[in-house]
Coordinates of C-alpha atoms in Angstrom, one line a residue:
Chain A
M1 CA 45.4 24.8 -18.1
S2 CA 47.1 23.1 -15.2
G3 CA 45.6 20.6 -12.8
D4 CA 45.2 22.7 -9.7
A5 CA 43.3 25.5 -11.4
L6 CA 40.3 23.0 -11.8
T7 CA 39.0 21.0 -8.9
L8 CA 40.3 17.6 -10.3
T9 CA 40.0 15.7 -7.2
E10 CA 37.3 13.0 -7.4
T11 CA 38.3 9.9 -9.5
I12 CA 35.5 9.1 -11.9
L13 CA 37.0 6.1 -13.7
E14 CA 39.7 3.9 -12.6
V15 CA 41.1 1.1 -14.7
Q16 CA 43.3 -1.3 -12.7
N17 CA 45.7 -3.7 -14.6
L18 CA 43.2 -4.2 -17.3
K19 CA 43.9 -6.8 -20.0
T20 CA 42.0 -7.7 -23.1
Y21 CA 43.2 -10.7 -25.1
F22 CA 41.6 -12.1 -28.1
S23 CA 42.2 -15.7 -29.1
V24 CA 43.6 -16.2 -32.6
G25 CA 44.1 -20.0 -32.9
K26 CA 46.9 -22.1 -31.9
A27 CA 50.6 -22.4 -32.8
E28 CA 52.8 -25.5 -31.9
G29 CA 50.1 -26.5 -29.4
K30 CA 50.1 -23.3 -27.5
P31 CA 47.0 -21.0 -27.8
L32 CA 47.8 -17.6 -29.4
F33 CA 46.4 -14.3 -28.3
V34 CA 46.3 -10.8 -29.5
K35 CA 47.2 -8.9 -26.6
A36 CA 45.2 -5.8 -27.5
V37 CA 45.2 -4.3 -24.1
D38 CA 48.0 -5.6 -21.8
G39 CA 48.0 -4.5 -18.4
V40 CA 46.6 -0.9 -18.4
S41 CA 46.2 1.2 -15.2
L42 CA 44.6 4.6 -15.6
K43 CA 42.7 7.1 -13.4
V44 CA 40.4 9.8 -14.9
K45 CA 39.2 12.6 -12.6
R46 CA 35.9 14.2 -12.7
G47 CA 35.6 17.1 -15.1
E48 CA 38.8 16.6 -17.0
I49 CA 39.5 15.8 -20.7
M50 CA 41.9 12.8 -20.6
G51 CA 43.6 12.4 -24.0
L52 CA 44.5 9.0 -25.1
V53 CA 47.0 8.9 -27.8
G54 CA 48.6 6.1 -29.8
E55 CA 49.4 4.7 -33.2
S56 CA 47.0 2.6 -35.1
G57 CA 47.0 -0.9 -33.5
S58 CA 48.2 0.3 -30.2
G59 CA 44.9 -0.8 -28.5
K60 CA 43.4 2.5 -27.6
S61 CA 39.9 1.7 -29.2
T62 CA 40.0 -1.8 -27.5
L63 CA 40.7 -0.2 -24.2
A64 CA 37.6 2.1 -24.7
Y65 CA 35.4 -0.7 -25.9
T66 CA 36.5 -2.8 -22.9
V67 CA 35.5 0.1 -20.6
M68 CA 32.2 0.3 -22.4
G69 CA 31.7 -3.4 -21.8
M70 CA 31.8 -4.3 -25.5
Y71 CA 34.6 -6.8 -24.8
P72 CA 34.9 -8.8 -21.6
P73 CA 38.2 -8.0 -19.8
T74 CA 40.6 -10.9 -19.6
E75 CA 42.0 -9.6 -16.3
G76 CA 41.8 -6.5 -14.2
K77 CA 39.2 -4.2 -13.0
I78 CA 37.1 -1.2 -14.1
I79 CA 35.8 1.0 -11.5
F80 CA 33.3 3.7 -12.4
Q81 CA 31.9 6.1 -9.8
G82 CA 33.0 3.7 -7.0
Q83 CA 31.2 0.7 -8.7
D84 CA 32.9 -2.3 -10.3
I85 CA 31.8 -2.5 -13.8
S86 CA 34.1 -5.2 -15.1
M87 CA 31.1 -7.2 -16.4
P88 CA 29.9 -7.0 -20.2
S89 CA 27.4 -4.3 -21.0
A90 CA 24.5 -6.6 -21.0
K91 CA 24.9 -7.1 -17.3
R92 CA 25.4 -3.5 -16.3
S93 CA 22.6 -1.6 -14.8
L94 CA 20.7 1.0 -16.7
S95 CA 22.1 3.7 -14.5
I96 CA 25.6 2.8 -15.4
K97 CA 24.6 3.0 -19.1
K98 CA 22.9 6.3 -18.5
D99 CA 26.2 7.8 -17.1
L100 CA 28.7 6.2 -19.3
Q101 CA 28.4 6.9 -23.0
I102 CA 30.5 6.7 -26.3
V103 CA 30.8 8.4 -29.5
F104 CA 32.1 6.2 -32.3
Q105 CA 34.6 7.2 -35.0
D106 CA 32.6 6.5 -38.1
P107 CA 29.3 8.4 -38.0
G108 CA 28.3 6.5 -41.2
S109 CA 28.0 3.2 -39.4
S110 CA 27.1 4.3 -36.0
L111 CA 23.6 5.5 -37.1
N112 CA 20.9 3.2 -38.5
S113 CA 20.3 4.3 -42.0
R114 CA 16.9 2.7 -41.9
Q115 CA 15.7 5.2 -39.2
N116 CA 15.2 8.9 -39.3
V117 CA 16.9 11.2 -36.6
R118 CA 13.8 11.3 -34.6
Q119 CA 13.7 7.5 -34.1
I120 CA 17.4 7.7 -33.3
L121 CA 17.2 10.1 -30.6
E122 CA 14.0 8.7 -29.3
L123 CA 15.8 5.6 -28.2
P124 CA 17.8 6.9 -25.2
L125 CA 14.9 9.1 -24.0
R126 CA 12.5 6.2 -24.0
V127 CA 14.8 3.5 -22.5
H128 CA 15.9 5.9 -19.7
K129 CA 12.3 7.4 -19.4
I130 CA 13.8 11.0 -19.8
A131 CA 10.8 12.4 -21.4
S132 CA 7.0 11.5 -21.5
K133 CA 5.5 10.5 -24.6
N134 CA 4.2 14.1 -25.2
G135 CA 7.5 15.5 -24.2
L136 CA 9.6 13.5 -26.6
E137 CA 9.3 15.9 -29.5
E138 CA 10.2 18.9 -27.5
K139 CA 13.2 17.1 -25.9
I140 CA 14.4 16.0 -29.4
V141 CA 14.2 19.7 -30.6
Q142 CA 16.3 20.6 -27.5
L143 CA 18.9 18.0 -28.3
L144 CA 19.2 19.1 -31.9
K145 CA 19.5 22.7 -30.7
M146 CA 22.2 21.6 -28.3
V147 CA 24.3 20.3 -31.3
E148 CA 23.3 23.3 -33.5
L149 CA 21.0 21.7 -35.8
P150 CA 17.7 23.0 -36.9
P151 CA 14.5 21.2 -35.6
N152 CA 13.5 20.0 -39.1
Y153 CA 16.5 17.7 -39.1
M154 CA 14.2 15.4 -37.0
H155 CA 12.6 14.0 -40.1
K156 CA 15.9 13.4 -42.1
S157 CA 17.6 10.1 -42.5
P158 CA 21.3 9.8 -41.8
A159 CA 21.8 9.0 -45.4
S160 CA 20.8 12.4 -46.5
M161 CA 23.2 14.2 -44.1
G162 CA 26.8 15.1 -44.4
G163 CA 29.5 13.3 -42.2
G164 CA 29.7 16.3 -39.8
E165 CA 26.0 16.5 -39.3
R166 CA 25.8 12.8 -38.7
Q167 CA 28.6 13.0 -36.1
M168 CA 26.6 15.8 -34.3
I169 CA 23.5 13.4 -34.2
S170 CA 25.8 10.8 -32.6
I171 CA 27.0 13.3 -30.1
A172 CA 23.3 14.3 -29.4
R173 CA 22.5 10.6 -28.9
A174 CA 25.3 10.0 -26.5
L175 CA 24.4 13.1 -24.5
A176 CA 20.6 12.5 -24.5
T177 CA 20.9 10.4 -21.3
D178 CA 22.7 13.3 -19.6
P179 CA 25.8 11.2 -18.9
Q180 CA 28.8 12.0 -16.6
F181 CA 31.5 10.4 -18.6
V182 CA 31.9 10.1 -22.5
I183 CA 34.4 8.3 -24.4
L184 CA 35.1 10.0 -27.7
D185 CA 36.7 7.4 -30.0
E186 CA 38.5 9.5 -32.6
P187 CA 35.2 11.5 -33.2
T188 CA 36.6 13.7 -35.8
S189 CA 39.1 11.6 -37.8
A190 CA 36.6 10.6 -40.4
L191 CA 35.6 14.2 -41.1
D192 CA 37.2 17.0 -43.0
V193 CA 39.3 19.7 -41.4
S194 CA 36.7 22.5 -41.4
I195 CA 34.1 20.4 -39.7
Q196 CA 36.7 19.0 -37.3
A197 CA 37.1 22.4 -35.7
K198 CA 33.3 22.8 -35.4
I199 CA 32.8 19.5 -33.7
I200 CA 35.7 20.0 -31.2
N201 CA 34.5 23.4 -30.3
M202 CA 31.0 22.1 -29.8
L203 CA 32.3 19.3 -27.6
L204 CA 34.3 21.7 -25.5
K205 CA 31.4 23.9 -25.0
L206 CA 29.2 21.1 -24.1
Q207 CA 31.8 19.8 -21.7
E208 CA 32.0 23.1 -19.8
E209 CA 28.2 23.5 -19.8
K210 CA 27.4 20.2 -18.5
G211 CA 30.5 19.4 -16.5
L212 CA 31.3 16.3 -18.5
T213 CA 34.4 14.1 -18.3
Y214 CA 35.9 13.1 -21.6
L215 CA 38.3 10.3 -22.6
F216 CA 39.4 11.6 -25.8
I217 CA 41.0 9.0 -28.1
T218 CA 42.9 10.2 -30.9
H219 CA 46.3 10.1 -32.9
D220 CA 46.3 13.8 -33.4
L221 CA 48.9 15.1 -30.8
S222 CA 48.4 18.8 -31.7
L223 CA 44.8 18.6 -31.1
M224 CA 45.5 17.1 -27.6
R225 CA 47.7 19.9 -26.9
N226 CA 44.9 22.3 -27.3
I227 CA 42.2 20.6 -25.5
A228 CA 43.3 17.9 -23.1
T229 CA 44.1 18.4 -19.4
R230 CA 46.1 15.3 -19.3
V231 CA 47.4 13.1 -22.0
A232 CA 48.3 9.2 -21.9
I233 CA 50.4 7.7 -24.5
M234 CA 49.6 4.1 -25.4
Y235 CA 52.0 1.7 -27.2
L236 CA 51.3 -2.0 -27.9
G237 CA 48.6 -2.3 -25.3
K238 CA 50.4 -0.6 -22.6
I239 CA 50.6 2.9 -21.4
C240 CA 54.0 4.5 -21.6
E241 CA 53.5 7.9 -20.1
T242 CA 50.9 9.9 -18.5
A243 CA 51.3 13.6 -17.7
P244 CA 49.5 16.9 -17.4
T245 CA 49.3 18.4 -20.9
E246 CA 51.8 21.1 -20.4
D247 CA 54.5 18.9 -18.9
F248 CA 53.9 16.4 -21.6
F249 CA 54.5 18.6 -24.4
Q250 CA 57.4 20.6 -22.8
A251 CA 59.2 17.9 -20.9
P252 CA 58.4 14.6 -22.3
L253 CA 60.3 11.8 -20.6
H254 CA 59.6 8.4 -22.6
P255 CA 61.7 8.0 -25.7
Y256 CA 58.5 7.0 -27.6
T257 CA 56.9 10.2 -26.6
R258 CA 59.9 12.1 -27.9
M259 CA 59.7 10.3 -31.1
L260 CA 56.0 11.1 -31.5
L261 CA 56.4 14.8 -30.7
S262 CA 59.3 15.2 -33.0
S263 CA 57.3 13.7 -35.8
I264 CA 54.5 16.4 -35.6
P265 CA 54.8 18.1 -38.9
V266 CA 55.2 21.9 -38.4
V267 CA 55.1 24.8 -40.9
S268 CA 57.7 27.4 -39.6
E269 CA 61.4 27.3 -38.3
E270 CA 60.3 28.8 -35.0
E271 CA 57.8 26.0 -34.5
E272 CA 60.5 23.5 -35.1
E273 CA 62.8 25.0 -32.5
L274 CA 59.9 24.5 -29.9
K275 CA 60.1 20.9 -30.3
P276 CA 61.9 19.2 -27.5
K277 CA 64.5 17.2 -29.3
K278 CA 64.9 15.8 -32.7
V279 CA 64.4 12.0 -32.6
V280 CA 64.1 10.1 -35.9
S281 CA 61.3 7.7 -35.9
T282 CA 62.2 4.2 -37.0
G283 CA 60.4 0.9 -37.5
E284 CA 56.7 0.0 -37.1
I285 CA 54.6 -1.1 -34.2
P286 CA 55.2 -4.8 -33.7
S287 CA 52.5 -7.4 -33.9
P288 CA 50.6 -7.6 -30.6
V289 CA 50.4 -11.3 -31.0
N290 CA 54.2 -11.5 -30.8
V291 CA 55.1 -9.0 -28.1
P292 CA 58.9 -8.6 -27.8
P293 CA 60.3 -9.6 -24.5
G294 CA 61.4 -6.8 -21.9
C295 CA 60.2 -3.4 -22.8
S296 CA 57.9 -3.7 -25.8
F297 CA 59.3 -0.5 -27.3
H298 CA 63.0 -1.5 -27.3
L299 CA 63.1 -2.7 -30.9
R300 CA 62.6 1.1 -31.9
C301 CA 64.2 2.7 -28.9
P302 CA 67.1 5.0 -29.6
E303 CA 68.2 4.8 -26.0
K304 CA 68.1 1.1 -25.6
R305 CA 70.2 -0.6 -23.0
E306 CA 70.8 -4.2 -22.0
V307 CA 68.2 -4.2 -19.4
C308 CA 65.4 -3.2 -21.8
M309 CA 65.6 -6.4 -23.7
E310 CA 65.0 -8.5 -20.7
V311 CA 63.0 -6.7 -18.1
D312 CA 59.6 -4.9 -18.7
P313 CA 59.8 -1.6 -16.9
E314 CA 57.3 -0.7 -14.1
M315 CA 55.3 2.6 -14.1
V316 CA 57.0 5.2 -12.0
E317 CA 56.1 8.7 -10.9
A318 CA 59.2 10.7 -12.2
E319 CA 57.7 14.0 -11.2
P320 CA 54.6 14.7 -9.4
G321 CA 51.6 13.7 -11.6
H322 CA 54.0 12.7 -14.4
F323 CA 54.2 8.9 -14.8
V324 CA 56.4 7.1 -17.1
R325 CA 57.2 3.4 -17.8
C326 CA 61.0 3.3 -18.8
H327 CA 64.2 2.0 -17.4
L328 CA 65.8 5.4 -17.8
Y329 CA 63.8 6.7 -14.9
G330 CA 63.6 3.5 -12.8
Chain B
M1 CA 17.6 45.6 -53.8
N2 CA 16.1 45.0 -50.5
I3 CA 13.2 43.1 -51.8
S4 CA 15.2 40.7 -53.9
V5 CA 17.4 39.9 -50.9
Q6 CA 14.4 39.1 -48.9
S7 CA 12.8 36.8 -51.5
K8 CA 16.2 35.0 -51.7
Q9 CA 16.1 34.3 -48.1
E10 CA 12.7 32.8 -48.4
V11 CA 13.8 30.1 -50.8
P12 CA 15.2 27.6 -48.2
A13 CA 12.0 27.9 -46.1
L14 CA 9.8 27.1 -49.2
S15 CA 11.9 24.2 -50.3
F16 CA 11.5 22.8 -46.8
S17 CA 7.7 22.9 -47.0
V18 CA 7.7 20.9 -50.2
R19 CA 10.5 18.6 -49.0
V20 CA 8.4 15.6 -48.5
K21 CA 8.8 14.4 -52.1
S22 CA 6.4 11.6 -52.6
G23 CA 7.9 8.2 -51.7
V24 CA 5.6 6.6 -54.2
K25 CA 7.0 8.6 -57.0
K26 CA 10.7 8.1 -56.1
N27 CA 10.0 4.3 -55.9
W28 CA 8.2 4.2 -59.1
Y29 CA 11.2 6.0 -60.9
K30 CA 13.6 3.5 -59.3
F31 CA 11.4 0.5 -60.3
S32 CA 10.6 1.7 -63.9
R33 CA 14.1 2.6 -64.9
N34 CA 14.4 -0.9 -66.2
K35 CA 11.7 -1.3 -68.8
L36 CA 11.6 -5.1 -68.4
S37 CA 10.5 -4.6 -64.8
V38 CA 7.5 -2.8 -66.1
V39 CA 6.8 -5.6 -68.5
G40 CA 7.1 -8.0 -65.6
L41 CA 4.6 -5.9 -63.5
I42 CA 2.2 -5.8 -66.4
I43 CA 2.3 -9.6 -66.9
V44 CA 1.8 -10.0 -63.1
L45 CA -1.1 -7.6 -62.9
I46 CA -2.8 -9.4 -65.9
I47 CA -2.5 -12.7 -64.3
V48 CA -3.7 -11.5 -61.0
F49 CA -6.8 -9.8 -62.2
S50 CA -7.7 -12.5 -64.7
A51 CA -7.5 -14.9 -61.8
I52 CA -9.7 -12.8 -59.6
F53 CA -12.2 -12.0 -62.2
A54 CA -12.0 -15.4 -64.0
P55 CA -15.7 -16.2 -64.0
L56 CA -16.5 -12.8 -65.6
I57 CA -13.8 -12.9 -68.4
V58 CA -13.4 -16.4 -69.5
P59 CA -15.6 -17.6 -72.5
Y60 CA -16.7 -20.8 -70.8
P61 CA -16.6 -20.5 -67.0
H62 CA -18.4 -23.9 -66.6
H63 CA -15.5 -25.7 -68.3
A64 CA -13.5 -25.3 -65.2
G65 CA -15.7 -27.8 -63.3
K66 CA -17.3 -31.1 -64.1
F67 CA -18.2 -30.8 -67.7
V68 CA -17.8 -33.0 -70.8
D69 CA -18.5 -32.1 -74.4
Y70 CA -17.3 -35.0 -76.6
A71 CA -18.6 -33.3 -79.7
N72 CA -16.0 -30.6 -79.4
A73 CA -13.2 -32.8 -77.9
G74 CA -9.7 -32.1 -79.2
T75 CA -10.8 -29.0 -81.2
A76 CA -7.4 -27.4 -82.5
P77 CA -7.2 -23.5 -81.5
C78 CA -9.7 -21.5 -83.4
A79 CA -11.7 -18.3 -82.9
E80 CA -14.2 -20.1 -80.7
Y81 CA -11.7 -22.0 -78.5
W82 CA -8.5 -19.8 -78.5
F83 CA -6.2 -22.4 -77.1
G84 CA -8.2 -25.3 -78.4
T85 CA -10.1 -27.9 -76.3
D86 CA -9.0 -31.0 -74.4
N87 CA -9.9 -34.6 -74.7
F88 CA -13.2 -34.0 -72.9
G89 CA -14.0 -30.9 -75.0
R90 CA -13.2 -28.4 -72.4
D91 CA -11.9 -25.0 -73.3
I92 CA -8.1 -24.9 -72.4
F93 CA -8.0 -21.0 -72.2
S94 CA -10.9 -20.9 -69.7
R95 CA -9.2 -23.6 -67.7
I96 CA -5.8 -22.0 -67.7
I97 CA -7.2 -18.7 -66.3
F98 CA -9.0 -20.7 -63.6
A99 CA -5.8 -22.7 -62.8
F100 CA -4.0 -19.3 -62.0
R101 CA -6.4 -19.1 -59.1
G102 CA -5.1 -22.1 -57.4
A103 CA -1.5 -21.4 -58.4
L104 CA -1.5 -17.8 -57.0
Y105 CA -3.5 -18.8 -53.9
M106 CA -0.8 -21.5 -53.1
A107 CA 2.0 -19.0 -53.7
A108 CA 0.5 -16.5 -51.5
L109 CA -0.2 -18.8 -48.7
V110 CA 3.1 -20.5 -48.9
L111 CA 5.0 -17.4 -48.7
A112 CA 2.6 -15.9 -46.0
I113 CA 3.6 -18.9 -43.8
A114 CA 7.0 -19.6 -44.8
V115 CA 8.5 -16.1 -44.9
P116 CA 7.6 -15.0 -41.3
I117 CA 8.8 -18.5 -39.8
G118 CA 12.1 -18.4 -41.9
V119 CA 12.7 -14.6 -41.1
F120 CA 12.1 -15.1 -37.4
L121 CA 14.3 -18.1 -37.0
G122 CA 17.1 -16.3 -39.1
L123 CA 16.8 -13.2 -36.8
I124 CA 17.0 -15.2 -33.6
A125 CA 20.0 -17.3 -34.9
G126 CA 21.8 -14.3 -36.2
Y127 CA 21.2 -12.4 -32.9
Y128 CA 22.4 -15.2 -30.8
Q129 CA 25.4 -15.9 -33.1
G130 CA 27.8 -18.3 -31.7
T131 CA 25.4 -19.6 -29.0
F132 CA 23.7 -23.1 -28.7
L133 CA 20.5 -21.6 -30.1
D134 CA 22.3 -20.5 -33.2
T135 CA 23.7 -23.9 -33.8
V136 CA 20.4 -25.7 -33.3
I137 CA 18.6 -23.4 -35.7
M138 CA 21.2 -23.3 -38.4
R139 CA 21.9 -27.1 -38.3
V140 CA 18.3 -27.9 -38.6
T141 CA 18.1 -25.4 -41.5
D142 CA 21.1 -27.0 -43.1
I143 CA 19.4 -30.5 -42.9
F144 CA 16.2 -29.1 -44.7
L145 CA 18.5 -27.4 -47.4
S146 CA 20.5 -30.6 -47.9
V147 CA 17.5 -32.5 -49.3
P148 CA 16.7 -31.6 -52.9
P149 CA 13.7 -29.3 -52.6
L150 CA 11.4 -31.1 -55.0
L151 CA 12.2 -34.4 -53.5
L152 CA 11.4 -33.3 -50.0
A153 CA 8.1 -31.8 -51.2
L154 CA 7.2 -34.9 -53.1
A155 CA 7.9 -37.1 -50.1
I156 CA 5.7 -34.9 -47.8
A157 CA 2.9 -34.6 -50.4
A158 CA 3.0 -38.4 -50.9
V159 CA 2.5 -39.2 -47.4
L160 CA -0.4 -36.8 -46.9
K161 CA -3.7 -37.0 -49.0
P162 CA -3.2 -35.5 -52.3
N163 CA -4.9 -32.1 -52.4
L164 CA -4.1 -28.4 -52.7
T165 CA -3.8 -27.9 -48.9
N166 CA -1.4 -30.6 -48.4
A167 CA 0.7 -29.6 -51.5
M168 CA 0.9 -26.2 -49.8
I169 CA 2.0 -27.6 -46.5
A170 CA 4.7 -29.7 -48.4
V171 CA 6.1 -26.6 -50.2
T172 CA 5.9 -24.4 -47.0
V173 CA 8.1 -27.1 -45.1
M174 CA 10.7 -26.8 -47.7
W175 CA 10.6 -23.1 -48.2
W176 CA 11.3 -21.5 -44.9
P177 CA 15.0 -22.6 -44.6
W178 CA 16.0 -20.4 -47.6
Y179 CA 14.7 -17.3 -45.7
T180 CA 16.4 -18.4 -42.5
R181 CA 19.7 -18.7 -44.4
L182 CA 19.3 -15.4 -46.1
V183 CA 18.3 -13.5 -42.9
Y184 CA 21.0 -15.2 -40.9
G185 CA 23.7 -13.8 -43.1
M186 CA 22.3 -10.3 -43.0
A187 CA 21.6 -10.4 -39.3
T188 CA 25.1 -11.6 -38.2
S189 CA 26.6 -8.8 -40.2
T190 CA 24.2 -6.1 -39.0
R191 CA 24.6 -7.4 -35.4
N192 CA 28.1 -6.2 -35.3
E193 CA 27.5 -2.8 -36.8
Y194 CA 28.2 0.2 -34.6
F195 CA 24.7 1.5 -34.6
V196 CA 23.6 -1.9 -33.0
K197 CA 26.5 -1.5 -30.5
A198 CA 25.4 2.0 -29.8
S199 CA 21.8 1.0 -29.0
E200 CA 22.9 -1.8 -26.7
L201 CA 25.2 0.7 -24.9
I202 CA 22.2 3.0 -24.4
G203 CA 20.4 0.0 -22.9
A204 CA 17.8 -1.0 -25.5
G205 CA 16.2 -4.3 -25.0
R206 CA 16.6 -7.3 -27.1
L207 CA 13.4 -7.0 -28.9
H208 CA 14.3 -3.4 -30.0
I209 CA 17.6 -4.5 -31.3
I210 CA 16.2 -7.5 -33.2
F211 CA 13.1 -6.0 -34.6
R212 CA 13.8 -2.3 -34.8
E213 CA 17.5 -2.2 -35.6
I214 CA 18.4 -5.4 -37.4
L215 CA 15.2 -6.4 -39.1
P216 CA 14.7 -3.2 -41.1
N217 CA 18.2 -3.6 -42.6
C218 CA 17.2 -7.1 -43.8
L219 CA 14.0 -6.2 -45.5
S220 CA 15.1 -5.4 -48.9
P221 CA 16.6 -8.8 -49.8
I222 CA 13.6 -10.4 -48.2
F223 CA 11.1 -8.5 -50.4
T224 CA 13.2 -9.2 -53.5
K225 CA 13.4 -12.8 -52.8
M226 CA 9.7 -12.9 -52.2
A227 CA 8.9 -11.5 -55.6
L228 CA 11.1 -14.0 -57.2
D229 CA 9.8 -16.8 -55.2
V230 CA 6.3 -16.4 -56.2
G231 CA 7.2 -17.8 -59.6
W232 CA 9.2 -20.6 -58.1
V233 CA 6.5 -21.7 -55.7
I234 CA 4.1 -21.8 -58.7
L235 CA 6.6 -23.9 -60.6
I236 CA 7.0 -26.3 -57.5
G237 CA 3.2 -26.4 -57.2
A238 CA 2.9 -27.2 -60.9
S239 CA 5.5 -30.0 -60.5
L240 CA 3.5 -31.5 -57.7
S241 CA 0.3 -31.3 -59.6
F242 CA 2.1 -32.8 -62.6
V243 CA 2.7 -36.0 -60.7
G244 CA -0.9 -35.9 -59.3
L245 CA -0.1 -34.6 -55.7
G246 CA -1.9 -31.2 -56.2
E247 CA -5.2 -30.0 -56.9
Q248 CA -7.4 -32.9 -58.0
P249 CA -9.6 -33.1 -61.2
P250 CA -11.8 -31.8 -62.2
T251 CA -10.5 -28.5 -60.7
P252 CA -7.9 -27.3 -63.2
A253 CA -4.3 -27.0 -62.2
L254 CA -1.5 -26.0 -64.7
G255 CA 0.8 -29.0 -63.9
Q256 CA -2.0 -31.4 -64.1
M257 CA -3.2 -30.0 -67.5
V258 CA 0.4 -30.5 -68.8
S259 CA 0.5 -34.0 -67.5
D260 CA -2.8 -34.8 -69.1
G261 CA -1.8 -33.3 -72.4
T262 CA 1.3 -35.4 -72.7
R263 CA -0.7 -38.5 -73.3
Y264 CA -2.2 -36.9 -76.4
M265 CA 1.1 -35.7 -77.7
P266 CA 1.8 -34.8 -80.5
D267 CA -1.8 -34.8 -82.0
L268 CA -3.4 -32.5 -79.5
W269 CA -0.2 -30.5 -78.9
W270 CA -2.1 -27.5 -77.6
M271 CA -3.2 -29.5 -74.5
T272 CA 0.4 -29.4 -73.4
V273 CA 1.9 -26.3 -75.0
F274 CA -0.5 -23.7 -73.7
P275 CA -0.4 -24.6 -70.0
S276 CA 3.3 -25.0 -70.2
L277 CA 3.6 -21.5 -71.7
A278 CA 1.3 -20.2 -69.0
I279 CA 3.7 -21.5 -66.4
A280 CA 6.6 -20.1 -68.2
V281 CA 5.1 -16.6 -68.6
T282 CA 4.0 -16.4 -65.0
I283 CA 7.5 -17.3 -63.7
L284 CA 9.0 -14.8 -66.2
G285 CA 6.6 -12.0 -65.1
F286 CA 7.4 -12.6 -61.4
N287 CA 11.1 -12.8 -62.1
L288 CA 11.2 -9.5 -64.1
M289 CA 9.1 -7.7 -61.5
G290 CA 11.3 -9.1 -58.7
D291 CA 14.3 -7.5 -60.4
G292 CA 12.3 -4.2 -60.5
I293 CA 11.7 -4.5 -56.7
R294 CA 15.3 -5.2 -56.0
D295 CA 16.1 -2.0 -57.9
M296 CA 13.5 -0.2 -55.9
M297 CA 14.7 -1.3 -52.6
A298 CA 18.4 -0.6 -53.2
K299 CA 19.7 2.3 -51.2
G300 CA 21.4 4.6 -53.6
E301 CA 22.1 8.1 -55.0
Y302 CA 18.4 8.6 -55.5
D303 CA 17.6 8.3 -51.8
R304 CA 18.7 11.7 -50.8
E305 CA 15.7 13.8 -49.9

């Protein structure tokens, strides 16, 4: 699946130098911040599945929530379909909310257990006036059918359903407004493997049918290899490398990417040989309160140089469409 | 073979049609698992029914009003006067049953006013957490909570004319902050749940978020607290009437009866002991029932359809 096969031309979402800091008190008179997102620039084209990968604590969810307007950005701009949407969600127009939706990670807490499925799915239809009062039931049945659930689920409460079914309801709710762009925040990581596959296939089918654009957040690299058109790697609030999926897995440039790829567990020897280069992963992700000077990855980098400890590298286009933020390629 | 396969396939369809398991049945199961809750419910029902039908069931209904019978004054408990008579010769049993009327009326009205006010303020403060509105509501609540409850009620009741209505006003004024506190805690935690975020991102309005998403998740502790509070409101009401700030004679009130009786202790001990027992049993009944309601409202393994 390479870029030119699809007509990936129009940019649907552009994030420019986005920063989201959280204040966490003071130390020695200076205010301390958690730099959850620290200068991210990203373009997502219409119709693609952009994979956003990173370790726990790398800021990928914060980036998603900032784009959704759940956190106010400290700095930078978010441009969605040509409109500046850097304001919090309460100040965004209904039409932006209609086009931009999110599926959360935990289907247990993203559905109100005091409501039944009908009430849950009714909300987006009523708010955006998608169905008339008489047409509500029919539309809800359609939504359930879309996520392959029988109509009688309408009267069930989320508490009486399994995790996979709940996540399908979450997806149905997000797609009820017929959005253009959907952020999937680790939609399968809380589910067991057999259901994961079902949900992923359903998401892919819906993406094709409705021409959706996904920003797919995950820490599962093998999943990205199978579904994403492009992959971005995030480390400590910054993007290290962005590339079309094929390039990304065959010719990774950033040392961090190589480290991640070689840490994917494989079953057979042949698969092991397919891996680019053996890099032993060392250390833990540092605290985002105390970001190291220079390149934030230099503490764990096997190819560290003098310059890495002092100067933070800029993002460069090492190959066409393949961006990397590392002194090796500067 | 074919037939048996077909009948097997029909099973899911059948079980769907009888799926709507009675909510009443499920709730009763959860309530009655603790037998003490059932005891509480029976006590409460007896008290409520006897209060409603007091004129029909008590042996001497006219003893609840202006009545004196010095010939029978101070009779000890006997077959004719179950709980004895007081210093005016009035039947204590009849007067206790009539006193339940005022006590229950007060509890119902106090909660009917205090709970909606307290819950509404708690929801608003919780929804606007961290804003000026939150600070104002919660600090006022704290001020009310910092004064000992009985003292506050006494002060208010003392300023106003002593009667049942003013006693209720006094108790209502001191009762709402507890609900504000309770709901505030629930609302602030619910507010940050993902399902609330999801509704906001869909574009739901504030009223929907507050009353359809947050409020339903606060209901079970509210109902539990209400059931427990009936007993406590009756106790505070009795305390007020004990010091003469509640229902005025000759209408019977439990606290006032206890207080009158203390002057004749220990000779006419029944004048004090039976009204006191009535207060104790009422509070016990409502507390036991409250525990049952808490069990009933708790979401748990039995909630699956």
